[in-house]
Amino acid sequence: MSWRNLVQAIKEMKHYLIAAAATFLVGAYLGYSEPGQFQFLLDNQIKQLTDMVNNIGGHEHYQWRLLAFILVNNVLVSVFMVYSGVMLGIIPLYSLLSNGLIMGYLAHQNVPDKGWGSFILAILPHGIIELPAFILACAFGIKFGAIMFKSFFFLFSPTRRAANNAAFIKMLKVSVPLVIIVALLLMAAALIESMVTLRLVS
């Protein structure tokens, strides 16, 4: 496990990072500008999440339970985004788009009444850490998908197939320190969200 190799891998995949961030932003724009097109789907997702959080709120030590829920959910989802990318990157791309849709939809629902300042205050403290970590995990997933996609075209080219297999093994190796970093970042974001953000918006 090499941290230096991870840094080098991140530098080499700037196009995947840009693609991941752009997909999220497209989702956010669509959720904000065309909320009616996605209302049924998004209302269901938001309701499920709200119900889970409300269920936690009925117990003692609410903040610590919420912290554990946010952390476990975010870490599991992000780790899944990294390795599910082997299915041609479809799941990370869908997750980026759907999370962007939710963000844009929530902005559309709340900004007219509370203003952008209140919305940014509810997102920025933890989001400035959580979103880059999520986008980084998804970018790795997308690259895994690209490598798998290329493998279909290199079936009859031993040289290119060997190079593609080497790239896949390299990605597997650097994914271990990546998952550790993502988990640590999400732990910090979960602490901020459960201990700071809730107080700011309450």
GROMACS .gro file of N, CA and C in nm, residues 22-180:
model
  477
   22ALA      N    1  -1.871   1.732  -1.269
   22ALA     CA    2  -1.965   1.784  -1.368
   22ALA      C    3  -2.098   1.709  -1.363
   23THR      N    4  -2.092   1.578  -1.344
   23THR     CA    5  -2.215   1.498  -1.335
   23THR      C    6  -2.298   1.541  -1.215
   24PHE      N    7  -2.232   1.563  -1.102
   24PHE     CA    8  -2.301   1.608  -0.981
   24PHE      C    9  -2.366   1.745  -1.005
   25LEU      N   10  -2.291   1.836  -1.068
   25LEU     CA   11  -2.341   1.971  -1.092
   25LEU      C   12  -2.458   1.971  -1.191
   26VAL      N   13  -2.452   1.884  -1.291
   26VAL     CA   14  -2.564   1.871  -1.385
   26VAL      C   15  -2.688   1.825  -1.310
   27GLY      N   16  -2.672   1.726  -1.221
   27GLY     CA   17  -2.784   1.681  -1.140
   27GLY      C   18  -2.840   1.792  -1.053
   28ALA      N   19  -2.751   1.870  -0.991
   28ALA     CA   20  -2.795   1.981  -0.906
   28ALA      C   21  -2.872   2.085  -0.987
   29TYR      N   22  -2.823   2.114  -1.106
   29TYR     CA   23  -2.891   2.211  -1.192
   29TYR      C   24  -3.030   2.161  -1.232
   30LEU      N   25  -3.039   2.034  -1.271
   30LEU     CA   26  -3.168   1.978  -1.311
   30LEU      C   27  -3.265   1.973  -1.192
   31GLY      N   28  -3.215   1.936  -1.075
   31GLY     CA   29  -3.300   1.931  -0.957
   31GLY      C   30  -3.353   2.067  -0.918
   32TYR      N   31  -3.273   2.171  -0.943
   32TYR     CA   32  -3.314   2.307  -0.908
   32TYR      C   33  -3.405   2.368  -1.014
   33SER      N   34  -3.371   2.345  -1.141
   33SER     CA   35  -3.443   2.413  -1.249
   33SER      C   36  -3.566   2.336  -1.298
   34GLU      N   37  -3.565   2.203  -1.279
   34GLU     CA   38  -3.678   2.120  -1.325
   34GLU      C   39  -3.727   2.029  -1.213
   35PRO      N   40  -3.764   2.083  -1.099
   35PRO     CA   41  -3.800   1.998  -0.984
   35PRO      C   42  -3.922   1.911  -1.009
   36GLY      N   43  -4.016   1.960  -1.090
   36GLY     CA   44  -4.137   1.884  -1.116
   36GLY      C   45  -4.111   1.753  -1.189
   37GLN      N   46  -4.004   1.748  -1.269
   37GLN     CA   47  -3.972   1.628  -1.345
   37GLN      C   48  -3.927   1.513  -1.257
   38PHE      N   49  -3.875   1.547  -1.138
   38PHE     CA   50  -3.815   1.444  -1.053
   38PHE      C   51  -3.880   1.440  -0.914
   39GLN      N   52  -3.989   1.514  -0.897
   39GLN     CA   53  -4.047   1.531  -0.763
   39GLN      C   54  -4.085   1.399  -0.698
   40PHE      N   55  -4.153   1.312  -0.771
   40PHE     CA   56  -4.200   1.186  -0.711
   40PHE      C   57  -4.082   1.103  -0.661
   41LEU      N   58  -3.980   1.088  -0.745
   41LEU     CA   59  -3.863   1.009  -0.709
   41LEU      C   60  -3.789   1.070  -0.590
   42LEU      N   61  -3.767   1.201  -0.595
   42LEU     CA   62  -3.689   1.267  -0.491
   42LEU      C   63  -3.765   1.276  -0.360
   43ASP      N   64  -3.896   1.302  -0.366
   43ASP     CA   65  -3.976   1.307  -0.243
   43ASP      C   66  -3.967   1.174  -0.168
   44ASN      N   67  -3.969   1.064  -0.241
   44ASN     CA   68  -3.959   0.932  -0.179
   44ASN      C   69  -3.825   0.914  -0.109
   45GLN      N   70  -3.716   0.950  -0.178
   45GLN     CA   71  -3.583   0.936  -0.121
   45GLN      C   72  -3.566   1.024   0.003
   46ILE      N   73  -3.611   1.149  -0.008
   46ILE     CA   74  -3.597   1.242   0.104
   46ILE      C   75  -3.681   1.196   0.222
   47LYS      N   76  -3.802   1.144   0.194
   47LYS     CA   77  -3.889   1.095   0.302
   47LYS      C   78  -3.825   0.978   0.375
   48GLN      N   79  -3.766   0.886   0.301
   48GLN     CA   80  -3.701   0.771   0.363
   48GLN      C   81  -3.587   0.816   0.455
   49LEU      N   82  -3.507   0.910   0.406
   49LEU     CA   83  -3.397   0.961   0.486
   49LEU      C   84  -3.447   1.035   0.609
   50THR      N   85  -3.551   1.118   0.590
   50THR     CA   86  -3.608   1.194   0.702
   50THR      C   87  -3.667   1.101   0.807
   51ASP      N   88  -3.734   0.996   0.763
   51ASP     CA   89  -3.792   0.899   0.857
   51ASP      C   90  -3.685   0.831   0.941
   52MET      N   91  -3.572   0.795   0.877
   52MET     CA   92  -3.464   0.731   0.951
   52MET      C   93  -3.404   0.826   1.054
   53VAL      N   94  -3.385   0.953   1.015
   53VAL     CA   95  -3.329   1.053   1.107
   53VAL      C   96  -3.427   1.079   1.221
   54ASN      N   97  -3.555   1.089   1.191
   54ASN     CA   98  -3.656   1.112   1.295
   54ASN      C   99  -3.663   0.995   1.393
   55ASN      N  100  -3.644   0.874   1.341
   55ASN     CA  101  -3.643   0.756   1.428
   55ASN      C  102  -3.527   0.760   1.525
   56ILE      N  103  -3.413   0.807   1.477
   56ILE     CA  104  -3.297   0.822   1.564
   56ILE      C  105  -3.323   0.928   1.670
   57GLY      N  106  -3.396   1.033   1.631
   57GLY     CA  107  -3.422   1.144   1.722
   57GLY      C  108  -3.504   1.107   1.843
   58GLY      N  109  -3.569   0.995   1.840
   58GLY     CA  110  -3.650   0.953   1.953
   58GLY      C  111  -3.573   0.882   2.062
   59HIS      N  112  -3.442   0.870   2.048
   59HIS     CA  113  -3.361   0.798   2.145
   59HIS      C  114  -3.271   0.893   2.224
   60GLU      N  115  -3.217   0.839   2.334
   60GLU     CA  116  -3.118   0.914   2.410
   60GLU      C  117  -2.990   0.927   2.327
   61HIS      N  118  -2.909   1.025   2.366
   61HIS     CA  119  -2.781   1.048   2.297
   61HIS      C  120  -2.803   1.065   2.147
   62TYR      N  121  -2.898   1.147   2.113
   62TYR     CA  122  -2.940   1.166   1.974
   62TYR      C  123  -2.823   1.200   1.883
   63GLN      N  124  -2.738   1.296   1.927
   63GLN     CA  125  -2.630   1.341   1.840
   63GLN      C  126  -2.532   1.230   1.808
   64TRP      N  127  -2.502   1.145   1.908
   64TRP     CA  128  -2.408   1.038   1.884
   64TRP      C  129  -2.466   0.931   1.794
   65ARG      N  130  -2.595   0.904   1.810
   65ARG     CA  131  -2.660   0.809   1.720
   65ARG      C  132  -2.665   0.862   1.577
   66LEU      N  133  -2.693   0.993   1.566
   66LEU     CA  134  -2.696   1.054   1.433
   66LEU      C  135  -2.558   1.052   1.370
   67LEU      N  136  -2.456   1.081   1.451
   67LEU     CA  137  -2.318   1.075   1.403
   67LEU      C  138  -2.286   0.937   1.348
   68ALA      N  139  -2.321   0.833   1.423
   68ALA     CA  140  -2.293   0.696   1.379
   68ALA      C  141  -2.368   0.663   1.251
   69PHE      N  142  -2.496   0.708   1.243
   69PHE     CA  143  -2.576   0.681   1.124
   69PHE      C  144  -2.516   0.748   1.001
   70ILE      N  145  -2.483   0.876   1.013
   70ILE     CA  146  -2.427   0.951   0.900
   70ILE      C  147  -2.295   0.890   0.856
   71LEU      N  148  -2.209   0.859   0.953
   71LEU     CA  149  -2.076   0.807   0.922
   71LEU      C  150  -2.085   0.672   0.852
   72VAL      N  151  -2.160   0.579   0.911
   72VAL     CA  152  -2.170   0.445   0.853
   72VAL      C  153  -2.233   0.451   0.714
   73ASN      N  154  -2.339   0.529   0.699
   73ASN     CA  155  -2.407   0.541   0.569
   73ASN      C  156  -2.313   0.598   0.463
   74ASN      N  157  -2.245   0.708   0.497
   74ASN     CA  158  -2.159   0.775   0.399
   74ASN      C  159  -2.039   0.689   0.362
   75VAL      N  160  -1.979   0.625   0.462
   75VAL     CA  161  -1.861   0.542   0.434
   75VAL      C  162  -1.899   0.422   0.348
   76LEU      N  163  -2.007   0.353   0.385
   76LEU     CA  164  -2.050   0.237   0.307
   76LEU      C  165  -2.083   0.274   0.163
   77VAL      N  166  -2.154   0.386   0.147
   77VAL     CA  167  -2.192   0.430   0.013
   77VAL      C  168  -2.068   0.464  -0.069
   78SER      N  169  -1.974   0.536  -0.009
   78SER     CA  170  -1.855   0.579  -0.083
   78SER      C  171  -1.765   0.461  -0.119
   79VAL      N  172  -1.748   0.366  -0.027
   79VAL     CA  173  -1.670   0.246  -0.058
   79VAL      C  174  -1.739   0.168  -0.170
   80PHE      N  175  -1.871   0.161  -0.164
   80PHE     CA  176  -1.947   0.093  -0.270
   80PHE      C  177  -1.926   0.164  -0.403
   81MET      N  178  -1.920   0.299  -0.401
   81MET     CA  179  -1.900   0.373  -0.525
   81MET      C  180  -1.766   0.340  -0.590
   82VAL      N  181  -1.664   0.320  -0.507
   82VAL     CA  182  -1.531   0.288  -0.561
   82VAL      C  183  -1.534   0.154  -0.635
   83TYR      N  184  -1.583   0.050  -0.568
   83TYR     CA  185  -1.571  -0.085  -0.624
   83TYR      C  186  -1.685  -0.125  -0.717
   84SER      N  187  -1.799  -0.059  -0.703
   84SER     CA  188  -1.908  -0.090  -0.796
   84SER      C  189  -1.880  -0.033  -0.934
   85GLY      N  190  -1.777   0.049  -0.944
   85GLY     CA  191  -1.739   0.104  -1.074
   85GLY      C  192  -1.700  -0.002  -1.174
   86VAL      N  193  -1.666  -0.122  -1.126
   86VAL     CA  194  -1.628  -0.228  -1.220
   86VAL      C  195  -1.744  -0.263  -1.313
   87MET      N  196  -1.865  -0.227  -1.275
   87MET     CA  197  -1.980  -0.249  -1.364
   87MET      C  198  -1.993  -0.131  -1.460
   88LEU      N  199  -1.882  -0.103  -1.528
   88LEU     CA  200  -1.873  -0.001  -1.632
   88LEU      C  201  -1.900   0.141  -1.581
   89GLY      N  202  -1.886   0.162  -1.451
   89GLY     CA  203  -1.900   0.297  -1.395
   89GLY      C  204  -2.042   0.348  -1.386
   90ILE      N  205  -2.139   0.261  -1.411
   90ILE     CA  206  -2.279   0.305  -1.417
   90ILE      C  207  -2.329   0.351  -1.280
   91ILE      N  208  -2.298   0.274  -1.175
   91ILE     CA  209  -2.350   0.307  -1.042
   91ILE      C  210  -2.292   0.438  -0.988
   92PRO      N  211  -2.159   0.461  -0.996
   92PRO     CA  212  -2.108   0.591  -0.951
   92PRO      C  213  -2.169   0.709  -1.026
   93LEU      N  214  -2.184   0.694  -1.156
   93LEU     CA  215  -2.243   0.803  -1.236
   93LEU      C  216  -2.388   0.829  -1.194
   94TYR      N  217  -2.464   0.722  -1.174
   94TYR     CA  218  -2.603   0.737  -1.130
   94TYR      C  219  -2.610   0.802  -0.992
   95SER      N  220  -2.521   0.759  -0.902
   95SER     CA  221  -2.521   0.814  -0.767
   95SER      C  222  -2.486   0.962  -0.766
   96LEU      N  223  -2.389   1.001  -0.847
   96LEU     CA  224  -2.354   1.143  -0.859
   96LEU      C  225  -2.472   1.224  -0.909
   97LEU      N  226  -2.537   1.174  -1.012
   97LEU     CA  227  -2.651   1.245  -1.070
   97LEU      C  228  -2.766   1.255  -0.970
   98SER      N  229  -2.798   1.144  -0.902
   98SER     CA  230  -2.912   1.144  -0.811
   98SER      C  231  -2.885   1.230  -0.688
   99ASN      N  232  -2.763   1.227  -0.636
   99ASN     CA  233  -2.731   1.314  -0.522
   99ASN      C  234  -2.731   1.461  -0.561
  100GLY      N  235  -2.686   1.490  -0.684
  100GLY     CA  236  -2.695   1.626  -0.733
  100GLY      C  237  -2.839   1.670  -0.747
  101LEU      N  238  -2.925   1.581  -0.798
  101LEU     CA  239  -3.067   1.612  -0.810
  101LEU      C  240  -3.128   1.647  -0.674
  102ILE      N  241  -3.095   1.568  -0.572
  102ILE     CA  242  -3.148   1.593  -0.438
  102ILE      C  243  -3.101   1.729  -0.387
  103MET      N  244  -2.972   1.759  -0.408
  103MET     CA  245  -2.918   1.887  -0.363
  103MET      C  246  -2.991   2.003  -0.431
  104GLY      N  247  -3.006   1.995  -0.563
  104GLY     CA  248  -3.074   2.102  -0.636
  104GLY      C  249  -3.220   2.112  -0.598
  105TYR      N  250  -3.285   1.999  -0.577
  105TYR     CA  251  -3.426   1.997  -0.540
  105TYR      C  252  -3.447   2.060  -0.402
  106LEU      N  253  -3.360   2.027  -0.307
  106LEU     CA  254  -3.369   2.086  -0.173
  106LEU      C  255  -3.347   2.237  -0.179
  107ALA      N  256  -3.256   2.281  -0.265
  107ALA     CA  257  -3.233   2.425  -0.281
  107ALA      C  258  -3.359   2.491  -0.336
  108HIS      N  259  -3.421   2.429  -0.435
  108HIS     CA  260  -3.543   2.485  -0.493
  108HIS      C  261  -3.655   2.495  -0.390
  109GLN      N  262  -3.662   2.395  -0.301
  109GLN     CA  263  -3.769   2.391  -0.201
  109GLN      C  264  -3.747   2.491  -0.087
  110ASN      N  265  -3.622   2.517  -0.053
  110ASN     CA  266  -3.593   2.596   0.067
  110ASN      C  267  -3.546   2.739   0.043
  111VAL      N  268  -3.477   2.762  -0.069
  111VAL     CA  269  -3.420   2.895  -0.093
  111VAL      C  270  -3.524   3.005  -0.103
  112PRO      N  271  -3.640   2.983  -0.172
  112PRO     CA  272  -3.738   3.093  -0.183
  112PRO      C  273  -3.785   3.145  -0.047
  113ASP      N  274  -3.796   3.059   0.052
  113ASP     CA  275  -3.844   3.102   0.184
  113ASP      C  276  -3.732   3.147   0.276
  114LYS      N  277  -3.620   3.074   0.274
  114LYS     CA  278  -3.514   3.099   0.372
  114LYS      C  279  -3.393   3.172   0.314
  115GLY      N  280  -3.384   3.176   0.182
  115GLY     CA  281  -3.272   3.245   0.118
  115GLY      C  282  -3.150   3.155   0.101
  116TRP      N  283  -3.060   3.198   0.013
  116TRP     CA  284  -2.939   3.120  -0.015
  116TRP      C  285  -2.847   3.111   0.105
  117GLY      N  286  -2.844   3.217   0.185
  117GLY     CA  287  -2.755   3.219   0.301
  117GLY      C  288  -2.785   3.104   0.397
  118SER      N  289  -2.912   3.083   0.426
  118SER     CA  290  -2.953   2.976   0.516
  118SER      C  291  -2.923   2.839   0.456
  119PHE      N  292  -2.947   2.825   0.326
  119PHE     CA  293  -2.922   2.696   0.260
  119PHE      C  294  -2.773   2.664   0.261
  120ILE      N  295  -2.691   2.762   0.227
  120ILE     CA  296  -2.546   2.740   0.225
  120ILE      C  297  -2.495   2.708   0.365
  121LEU      N  298  -2.550   2.775   0.465
  121LEU     CA  299  -2.511   2.749   0.604
  121LEU      C  300  -2.542   2.606   0.645
  122ALA      N  301  -2.649   2.551   0.590
  122ALA     CA  302  -2.688   2.413   0.623
  122ALA      C  303  -2.604   2.309   0.549
  123ILE      N  304  -2.538   2.350   0.441
  123ILE     CA  305  -2.463   2.256   0.358
  123ILE      C  306  -2.311   2.272   0.374
  124LEU      N  307  -2.264   2.395   0.380
  124LEU     CA  308  -2.121   2.422   0.368
  124LEU      C  309  -2.034   2.362   0.477
  125PRO      N  310  -2.068   2.374   0.606
  125PRO     CA  311  -1.974   2.329   0.710
  125PRO      C  312  -1.926   2.185   0.692
  126HIS      N  313  -2.019   2.094   0.665
  126HIS     CA  314  -1.978   1.954   0.645
  126HIS      C  315  -1.961   1.921   0.497
  127GLY      N  316  -2.037   1.990   0.411
  127GLY     CA  317  -2.033   1.961   0.268
  127GLY      C  318  -1.900   1.991   0.205
  128ILE      N  319  -1.826   2.088   0.261
  128ILE     CA  320  -1.696   2.124   0.203
  128ILE      C  321  -1.596   2.009   0.215
  129ILE      N  322  -1.623   1.917   0.307
  129ILE     CA  323  -1.540   1.796   0.322
  129ILE      C  324  -1.608   1.676   0.258
  130GLU      N  325  -1.738   1.663   0.284
  130GLU     CA  326  -1.812   1.543   0.241
  130GLU      C  327  -1.823   1.532   0.090
  131LEU      N  328  -1.855   1.643   0.022
  131LEU     CA  329  -1.875   1.636  -0.123
  131LEU      C  330  -1.747   1.602  -0.199
  132PRO      N  331  -1.632   1.667  -0.168
  132PRO     CA  332  -1.509   1.627  -0.237
  132PRO      C  333  -1.473   1.481  -0.214
  133ALA      N  334  -1.495   1.431  -0.090
  133ALA     CA  335  -1.465   1.290  -0.061
  133ALA      C  336  -1.554   1.198  -0.144
  134PHE      N  337  -1.681   1.232  -0.153
  134PHE     CA  338  -1.776   1.152  -0.231
  134PHE      C  339  -1.742   1.156  -0.380
  135ILE      N  340  -1.710   1.275  -0.429
  135ILE     CA  341  -1.674   1.289  -0.571
  135ILE      C  342  -1.546   1.213  -0.602
  136LEU      N  343  -1.449   1.218  -0.510
  136LEU     CA  344  -1.324   1.143  -0.530
  136LEU      C  345  -1.350   0.993  -0.538
  137ALA      N  346  -1.433   0.942  -0.447
  137ALA     CA  347  -1.467   0.799  -0.448
  137ALA      C  348  -1.536   0.761  -0.579
  138CYS      N  349  -1.629   0.844  -0.624
  138CYS     CA  350  -1.701   0.816  -0.748
  138CYS      C  351  -1.609   0.824  -0.869
  139ALA      N  352  -1.515   0.918  -0.867
  139ALA     CA  353  -1.420   0.931  -0.979
  139ALA      C  354  -1.337   0.804  -0.993
  140PHE      N  355  -1.296   0.747  -0.880
  140PHE     CA  356  -1.223   0.621  -0.885
  140PHE      C  357  -1.312   0.511  -0.942
  141GLY      N  358  -1.438   0.511  -0.900
  141GLY     CA  359  -1.532   0.412  -0.953
  141GLY      C  360  -1.550   0.425  -1.103
  142ILE      N  361  -1.557   0.548  -1.150
  142ILE     CA  362  -1.572   0.571  -1.295
  142ILE      C  363  -1.448   0.522  -1.370
  143LYS      N  364  -1.330   0.545  -1.309
  143LYS     CA  365  -1.208   0.498  -1.376
  143LYS      C  366  -1.204   0.345  -1.379
  144PHE      N  367  -1.246   0.281  -1.270
  144PHE     CA  368  -1.257   0.135  -1.272
  144PHE      C  369  -1.347   0.092  -1.388
  145GLY      N  370  -1.457   0.163  -1.405
  145GLY     CA  371  -1.550   0.131  -1.513
  145GLY      C  372  -1.486   0.148  -1.650
  146ALA      N  373  -1.407   0.255  -1.665
  146ALA     CA  374  -1.339   0.279  -1.794
  146ALA      C  375  -1.241   0.167  -1.826
  147ILE      N  376  -1.169   0.121  -1.723
  147ILE     CA  377  -1.074   0.012  -1.744
  147ILE      C  378  -1.146  -0.116  -1.785
  148MET      N  379  -1.258  -0.144  -1.719
  148MET     CA  380  -1.335  -0.263  -1.754
  148MET      C  381  -1.392  -0.251  -1.895
  149PHE      N  382  -1.437  -0.130  -1.931
  149PHE     CA  383  -1.492  -0.109  -2.065
  149PHE      C  384  -1.385  -0.134  -2.172
  150LYS      N  385  -1.264  -0.086  -2.146
  150LYS     CA  386  -1.155  -0.106  -2.242
  150LYS      C  387  -1.120  -0.253  -2.258
  151SER      N  388  -1.139  -0.328  -2.151
  151SER     CA  389  -1.100  -0.470  -2.157
  151SER      C  390  -1.176  -0.546  -2.266
  152PHE      N  391  -1.297  -0.502  -2.299
  152PHE     CA  392  -1.374  -0.569  -2.404
  152PHE      C  393  -1.310  -0.547  -2.541
  153PHE      N  394  -1.245  -0.433  -2.559
  153PHE     CA  395  -1.186  -0.401  -2.688
  153PHE      C  396  -1.046  -0.460  -2.704
  154PHE      N  397  -0.987  -0.500  -2.589
  154PHE     CA  398  -0.849  -0.551  -2.593
  154PHE      C  399  -0.843  -0.703  -2.582
  155LEU      N  400  -0.958  -0.770  -2.600
  155LEU     CA  401  -0.962  -0.915  -2.585
  155LEU      C  402  -0.866  -0.985  -2.681
  156PHE      N  403  -0.851  -0.929  -2.801
  156PHE     CA  404  -0.770  -0.995  -2.904
  156PHE      C  405  -0.637  -0.922  -2.927
  157SER      N  406  -0.598  -0.841  -2.829
  157SER     CA  407  -0.469  -0.772  -2.836
  157SER      C  408  -0.393  -0.799  -2.707
  158PRO      N  409  -0.308  -0.901  -2.704
  158PRO     CA  410  -0.239  -0.941  -2.581
  158PRO      C  411  -0.162  -0.827  -2.515
  159THR      N  412  -0.097  -0.743  -2.596
  159THR     CA  413  -0.017  -0.636  -2.539
  159THR      C  414  -0.104  -0.533  -2.468
  160ARG      N  415  -0.210  -0.490  -2.536
  160ARG     CA  416  -0.300  -0.392  -2.474
  160ARG      C  417  -0.377  -0.451  -2.358
  161ARG      N  418  -0.413  -0.579  -2.370
  161ARG     CA  419  -0.485  -0.644  -2.261
  161ARG      C  420  -0.398  -0.652  -2.136
  162ALA      N  421  -0.269  -0.681  -2.155
  162ALA     CA  422  -0.176  -0.688  -2.041
  162ALA      C  423  -0.161  -0.551  -1.976
  163ALA      N  424  -0.151  -0.447  -2.059
  163ALA     CA  425  -0.138  -0.312  -2.004
  163ALA      C  426  -0.264  -0.271  -1.929
  164ASN      N  427  -0.379  -0.308  -1.982
  164ASN     CA  428  -0.506  -0.275  -1.917
  164ASN      C  429  -0.521  -0.351  -1.784
  165ASN      N  430  -0.478  -0.478  -1.783
  165ASN     CA  431  -0.482  -0.556  -1.660
  165ASN      C  432  -0.389  -0.496  -1.554
  166ALA      N  433  -0.274  -0.447  -1.599
  166ALA     CA  434  -0.180  -0.384  -1.506
  166ALA      C  435  -0.241  -0.257  -1.447
  167ALA      N  436  -0.313  -0.182  -1.529
  167ALA     CA  437  -0.379  -0.060  -1.481
  167ALA      C  438  -0.487  -0.094  -1.378
  168PHE      N  439  -0.558  -0.204  -1.401
  168PHE     CA  440  -0.662  -0.247  -1.308
  168PHE      C  441  -0.601  -0.288  -1.173
  169ILE      N  442  -0.492  -0.364  -1.177
  169ILE     CA  443  -0.425  -0.406  -1.053
  169ILE      C  444  -0.371  -0.285  -0.978
  170LYS      N  445  -0.318  -0.188  -1.052
  170LYS     CA  446  -0.268  -0.066  -0.989
  170LYS      C  447  -0.381   0.008  -0.918
  171MET      N  448  -0.496   0.016  -0.984
  171MET     CA  449  -0.612   0.081  -0.923
  171MET      C  450  -0.657   0.007  -0.797
  172LEU      N  451  -0.655  -0.124  -0.800
  172LEU     CA  452  -0.693  -0.202  -0.682
  172LEU      C  453  -0.601  -0.171  -0.565
  173LYS      N  454  -0.471  -0.161  -0.594
  173LYS     CA  455  -0.374  -0.134  -0.487
  173LYS      C  456  -0.394   0.004  -0.426
  174VAL      N  457  -0.413   0.104  -0.510
  174VAL     CA  458  -0.427   0.240  -0.456
  174VAL      C  459  -0.566   0.263  -0.397
  175SER      N  460  -0.661   0.173  -0.426
  175SER     CA  461  -0.795   0.190  -0.371
  175SER      C  462  -0.796   0.169  -0.219
  176VAL      N  463  -0.699   0.094  -0.167
  176VAL     CA  464  -0.694   0.069  -0.022
  176VAL      C  465  -0.665   0.198   0.055
  177PRO      N  466  -0.555   0.268   0.026
  177PRO     CA  467  -0.535   0.396   0.095
  177PRO      C  468  -0.643   0.499   0.061
  178LEU      N  469  -0.698   0.490  -0.060
  178LEU     CA  470  -0.807   0.582  -0.096
  178LEU      C  471  -0.925   0.565  -0.002
  179VAL      N  472  -0.966   0.440   0.021
  179VAL     CA  473  -1.081   0.412   0.107
  179VAL      C  474  -1.053   0.462   0.249
  180ILE      N  475  -0.929   0.448   0.296
  180ILE     CA  476  -0.893   0.497   0.430
  180ILE      C  477  -0.907   0.648   0.437
   0.00000   0.00000   0.00000
